Short mmCIF file of C-alpha atoms and ligand atoms in Angstrom, two decimals:
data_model
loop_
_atom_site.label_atom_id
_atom_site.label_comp_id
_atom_site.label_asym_id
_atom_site.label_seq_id
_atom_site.Cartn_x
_atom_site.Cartn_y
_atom_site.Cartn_z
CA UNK F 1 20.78 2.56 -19.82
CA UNK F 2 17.74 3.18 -18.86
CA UNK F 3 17.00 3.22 -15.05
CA UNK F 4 14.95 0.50 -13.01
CA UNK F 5 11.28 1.82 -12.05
CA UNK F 6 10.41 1.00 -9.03
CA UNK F 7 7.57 1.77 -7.06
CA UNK F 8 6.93 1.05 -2.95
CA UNK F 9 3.46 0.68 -1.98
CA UNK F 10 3.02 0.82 1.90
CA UNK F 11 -0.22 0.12 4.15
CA UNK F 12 -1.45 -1.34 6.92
CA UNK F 13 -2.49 -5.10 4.77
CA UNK F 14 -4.74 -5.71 7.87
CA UNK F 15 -5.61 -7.88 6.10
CA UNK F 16 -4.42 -7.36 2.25
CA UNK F 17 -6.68 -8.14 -0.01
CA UNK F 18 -7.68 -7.62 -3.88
CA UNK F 19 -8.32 -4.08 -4.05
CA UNK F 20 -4.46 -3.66 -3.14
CA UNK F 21 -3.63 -6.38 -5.69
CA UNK F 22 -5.63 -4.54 -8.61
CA UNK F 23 -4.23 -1.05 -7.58
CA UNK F 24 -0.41 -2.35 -7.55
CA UNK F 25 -1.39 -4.08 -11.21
CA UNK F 26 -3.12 -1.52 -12.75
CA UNK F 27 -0.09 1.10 -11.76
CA UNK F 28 2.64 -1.46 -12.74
CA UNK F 29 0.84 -1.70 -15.84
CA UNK F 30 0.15 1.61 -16.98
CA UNK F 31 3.12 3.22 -15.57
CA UNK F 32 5.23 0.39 -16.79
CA UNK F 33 6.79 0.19 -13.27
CA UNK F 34 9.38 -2.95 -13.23
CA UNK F 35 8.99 -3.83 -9.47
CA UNK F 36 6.57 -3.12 -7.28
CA UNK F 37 7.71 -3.87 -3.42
CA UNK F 38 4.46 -4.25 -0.95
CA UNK F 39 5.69 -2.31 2.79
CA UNK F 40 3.55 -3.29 5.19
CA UNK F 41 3.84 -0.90 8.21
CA UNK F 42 4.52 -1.86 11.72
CA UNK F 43 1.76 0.88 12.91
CA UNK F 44 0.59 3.75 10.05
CA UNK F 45 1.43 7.21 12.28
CA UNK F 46 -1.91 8.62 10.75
CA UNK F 47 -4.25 5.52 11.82
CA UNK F 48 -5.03 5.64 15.95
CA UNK F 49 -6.32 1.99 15.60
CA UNK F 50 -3.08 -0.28 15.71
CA UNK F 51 -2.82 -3.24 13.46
CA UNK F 52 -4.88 -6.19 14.80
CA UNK F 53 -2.47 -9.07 12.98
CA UNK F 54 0.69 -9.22 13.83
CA UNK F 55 3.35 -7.61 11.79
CA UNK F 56 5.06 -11.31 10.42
CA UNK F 57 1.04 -12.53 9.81
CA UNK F 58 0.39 -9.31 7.57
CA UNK F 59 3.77 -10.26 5.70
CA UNK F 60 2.66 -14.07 4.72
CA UNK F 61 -0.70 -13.00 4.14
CA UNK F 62 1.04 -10.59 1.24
CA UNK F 63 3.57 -13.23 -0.01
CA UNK F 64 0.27 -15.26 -0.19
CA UNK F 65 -1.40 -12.49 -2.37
CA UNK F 66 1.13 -11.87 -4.27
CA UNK F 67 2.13 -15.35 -5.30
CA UNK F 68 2.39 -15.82 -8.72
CA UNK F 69 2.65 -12.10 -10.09
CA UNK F 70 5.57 -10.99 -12.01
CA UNK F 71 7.80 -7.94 -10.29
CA UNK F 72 5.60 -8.25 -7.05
CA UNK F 73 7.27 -8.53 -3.84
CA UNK F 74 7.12 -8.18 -0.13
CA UNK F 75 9.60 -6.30 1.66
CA UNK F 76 9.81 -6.00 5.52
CA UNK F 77 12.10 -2.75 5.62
CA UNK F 78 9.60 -1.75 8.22
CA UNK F 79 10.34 -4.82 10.51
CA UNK F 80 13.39 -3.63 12.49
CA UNK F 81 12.45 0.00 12.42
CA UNK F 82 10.44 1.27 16.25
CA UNK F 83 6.84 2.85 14.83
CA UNK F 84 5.57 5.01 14.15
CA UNK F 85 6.71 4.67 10.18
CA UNK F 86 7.14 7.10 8.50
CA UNK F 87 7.27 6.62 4.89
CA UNK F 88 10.10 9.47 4.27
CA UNK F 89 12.33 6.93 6.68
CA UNK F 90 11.48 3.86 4.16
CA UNK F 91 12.49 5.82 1.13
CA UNK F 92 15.34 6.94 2.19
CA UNK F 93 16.64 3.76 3.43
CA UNK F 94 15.37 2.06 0.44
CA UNK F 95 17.19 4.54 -1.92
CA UNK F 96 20.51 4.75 0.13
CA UNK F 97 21.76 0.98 -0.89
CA UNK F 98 20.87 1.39 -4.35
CA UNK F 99 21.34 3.29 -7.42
CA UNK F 100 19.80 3.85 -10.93
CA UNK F 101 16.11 3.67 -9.93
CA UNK F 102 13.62 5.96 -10.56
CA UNK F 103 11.47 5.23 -7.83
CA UNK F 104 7.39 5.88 -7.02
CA UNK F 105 5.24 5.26 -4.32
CA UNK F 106 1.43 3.75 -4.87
CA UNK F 107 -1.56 5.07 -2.75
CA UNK F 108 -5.11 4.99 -3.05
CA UNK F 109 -7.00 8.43 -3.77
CA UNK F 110 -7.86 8.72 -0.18
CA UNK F 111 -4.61 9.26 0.86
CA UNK F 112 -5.02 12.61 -0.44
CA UNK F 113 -6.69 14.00 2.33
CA UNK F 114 -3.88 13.41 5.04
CA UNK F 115 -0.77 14.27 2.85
CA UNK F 116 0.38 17.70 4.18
CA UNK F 117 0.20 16.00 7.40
CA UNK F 118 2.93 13.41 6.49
CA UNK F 119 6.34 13.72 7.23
CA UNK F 120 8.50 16.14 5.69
CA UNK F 121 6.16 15.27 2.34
CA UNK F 122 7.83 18.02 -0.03
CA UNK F 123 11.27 16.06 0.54
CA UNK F 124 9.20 12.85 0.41
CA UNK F 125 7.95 13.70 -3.20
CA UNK F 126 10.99 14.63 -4.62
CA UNK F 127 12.64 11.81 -3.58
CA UNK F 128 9.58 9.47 -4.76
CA UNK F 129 6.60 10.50 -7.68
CA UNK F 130 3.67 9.71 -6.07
CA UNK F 131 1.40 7.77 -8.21
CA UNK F 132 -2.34 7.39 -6.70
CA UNK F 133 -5.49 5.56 -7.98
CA UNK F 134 -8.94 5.87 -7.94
CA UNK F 135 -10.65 4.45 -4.34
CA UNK F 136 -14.45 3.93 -4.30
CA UNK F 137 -16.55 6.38 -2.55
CA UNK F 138 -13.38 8.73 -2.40
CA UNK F 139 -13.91 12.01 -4.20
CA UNK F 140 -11.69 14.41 -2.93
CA UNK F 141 -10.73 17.59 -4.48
CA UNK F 142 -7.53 18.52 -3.91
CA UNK F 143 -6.12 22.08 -3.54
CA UNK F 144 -2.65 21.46 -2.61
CA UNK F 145 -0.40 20.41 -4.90
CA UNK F 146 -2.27 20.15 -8.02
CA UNK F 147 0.69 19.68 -10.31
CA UNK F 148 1.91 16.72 -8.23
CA UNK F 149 -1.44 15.37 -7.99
CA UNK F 150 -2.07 15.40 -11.61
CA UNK F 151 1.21 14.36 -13.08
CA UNK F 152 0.54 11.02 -10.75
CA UNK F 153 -2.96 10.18 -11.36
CA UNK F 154 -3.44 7.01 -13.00
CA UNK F 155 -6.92 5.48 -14.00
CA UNK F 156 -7.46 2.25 -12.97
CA UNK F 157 -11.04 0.66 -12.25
CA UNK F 158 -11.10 -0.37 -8.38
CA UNK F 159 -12.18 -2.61 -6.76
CA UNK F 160 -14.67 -1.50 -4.07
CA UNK F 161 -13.45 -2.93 -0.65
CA UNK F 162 -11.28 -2.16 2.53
CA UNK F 163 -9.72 -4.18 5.18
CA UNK F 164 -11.93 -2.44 7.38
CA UNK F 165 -15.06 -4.38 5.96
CA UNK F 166 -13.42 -7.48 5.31
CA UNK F 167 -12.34 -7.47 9.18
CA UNK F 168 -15.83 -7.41 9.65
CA UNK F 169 -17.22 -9.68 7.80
CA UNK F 170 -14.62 -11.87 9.19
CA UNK F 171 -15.05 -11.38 12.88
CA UNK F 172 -18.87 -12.40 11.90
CA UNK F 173 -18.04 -15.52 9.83
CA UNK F 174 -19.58 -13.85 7.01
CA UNK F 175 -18.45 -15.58 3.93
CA UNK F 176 -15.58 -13.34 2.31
CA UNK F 177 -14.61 -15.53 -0.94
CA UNK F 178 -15.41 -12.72 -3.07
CA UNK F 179 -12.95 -10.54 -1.36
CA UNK F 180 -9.78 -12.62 -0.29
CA UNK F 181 -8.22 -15.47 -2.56
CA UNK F 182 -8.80 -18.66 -0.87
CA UNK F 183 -4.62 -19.00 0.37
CA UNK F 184 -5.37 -15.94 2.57
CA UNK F 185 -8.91 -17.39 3.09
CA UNK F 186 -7.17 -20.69 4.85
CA UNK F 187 -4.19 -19.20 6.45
CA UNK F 188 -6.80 -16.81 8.37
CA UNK F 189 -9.11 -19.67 9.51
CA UNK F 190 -5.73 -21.79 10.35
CA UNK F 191 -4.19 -18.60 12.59
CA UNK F 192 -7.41 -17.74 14.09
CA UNK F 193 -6.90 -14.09 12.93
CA UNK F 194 -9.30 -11.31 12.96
CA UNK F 195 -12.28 -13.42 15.21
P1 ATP E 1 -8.47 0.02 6.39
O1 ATP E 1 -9.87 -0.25 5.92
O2 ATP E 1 -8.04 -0.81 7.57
O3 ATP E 1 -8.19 1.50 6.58
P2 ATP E 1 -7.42 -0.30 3.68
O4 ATP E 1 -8.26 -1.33 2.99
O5 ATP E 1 -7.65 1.14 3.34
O6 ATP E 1 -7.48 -0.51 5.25
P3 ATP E 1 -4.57 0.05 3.84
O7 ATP E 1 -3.61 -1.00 4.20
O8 ATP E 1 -4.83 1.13 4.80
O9 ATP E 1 -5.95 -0.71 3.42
O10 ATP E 1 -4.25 0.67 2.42
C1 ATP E 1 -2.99 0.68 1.82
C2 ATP E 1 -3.10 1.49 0.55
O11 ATP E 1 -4.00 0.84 -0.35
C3 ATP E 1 -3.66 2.90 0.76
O12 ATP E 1 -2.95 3.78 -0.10
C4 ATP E 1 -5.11 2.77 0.31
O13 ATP E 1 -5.60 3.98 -0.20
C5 ATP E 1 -5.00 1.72 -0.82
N1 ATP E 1 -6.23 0.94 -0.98
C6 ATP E 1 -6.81 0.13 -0.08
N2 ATP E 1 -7.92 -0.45 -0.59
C7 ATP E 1 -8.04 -0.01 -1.87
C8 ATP E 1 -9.00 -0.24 -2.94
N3 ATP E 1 -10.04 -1.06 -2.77
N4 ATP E 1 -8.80 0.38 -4.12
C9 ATP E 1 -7.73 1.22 -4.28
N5 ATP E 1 -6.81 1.49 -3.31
C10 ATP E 1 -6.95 0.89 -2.13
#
């Protein structure tokens, strides 16, 4: 039997919006991943800026984005766990109560410029492929691991935007319809997030 394919896609999701949605598709799809699990991160080691939502807003905000998609899902590993998170902690937890998956791990392009600084990421990679699409405006060339970063890339056609921008826009009660579906649209207007 074949195993499961499963790939974890961590981030920040401050806020998520549809540029993570089209880069967990487009993977699923052309990898033919059969779950992909969304891991928002308490606090990302790498960013200095801490999250400005709330951990337990970032997770409905992704069960709100989500909604709908087959072999999408949030999962909170990350919850319990003290940050910083390190992603090499979430794999290995993930992997230790289960068995027969082959397992990946989504990131955008830019991603690529921070990797040898991530924990223990030779272990990391062995344990999970790493599987990266293209970000706007991102056009790194990478010298380190070439093989890796070959074998993984996957084109997909993104979606230019970042949470950065979108916080933005938000804090100026710029219209962001464009950007967020309207679920996430409402939820942020009902919490007050991001003003
Ligand atoms: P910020 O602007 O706050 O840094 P972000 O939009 O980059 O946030 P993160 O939560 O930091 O979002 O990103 C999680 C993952 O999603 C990262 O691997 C990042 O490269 C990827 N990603 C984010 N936005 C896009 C996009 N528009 N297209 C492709 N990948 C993306």
């Amino acid at each position: 039997m074949s195993r499961r394919r499963v790939a974890l896609f961590g981030g920040t999701f401050d806020p998520p919006h549809l540029g993570h949605l089209n880069l967990a598709l487009q993977i699923k799809e052309k990898r033919a991943l059969d779950e992909v699990l969304f891991v928002p991160a308490r606090a990302n080691p790498l960013k200095s800026e801490q999250p400005i939502a709330p951990f337990e807003e970032r997770v409905e905000l992704l069960k709100l984005l989500i909604e709908g998609f087959d072999g999408l899902t949030v999962n909170t590993i990350e919850a319990t766990r003290e940050p910083p998170s390190y992603t090499i902690d979430t794999v290995k937890s993930y992997l230790s109560s289960r068995e027969d998956i082959e397992l990946f791990l989504i990131l955008g392009e830019d991603q690529l410029a921070t990797l040898t600084q991530w924990k223990n990421y030779k272990e990391l990679f062995s344990l999970a492929k790493p599987l990266w699409g293209a970000r706007p405006g991102i056009n790194y060339q990478p010298t380190h691991l070439q093989e890796l970063i070959k074998e993984g890339h996957v084109e997909i056609n993104p979606l230019e935007l970042s949470a950065t921008e979108i916080r933005k826009r938000l804090k100026k009660r710029a219209n962001c319809s464009d950007l967020l579906p309207s679920s996430l649209l409402d939820r942020i207007e009902q919490k007050a997030l991001y003003l």
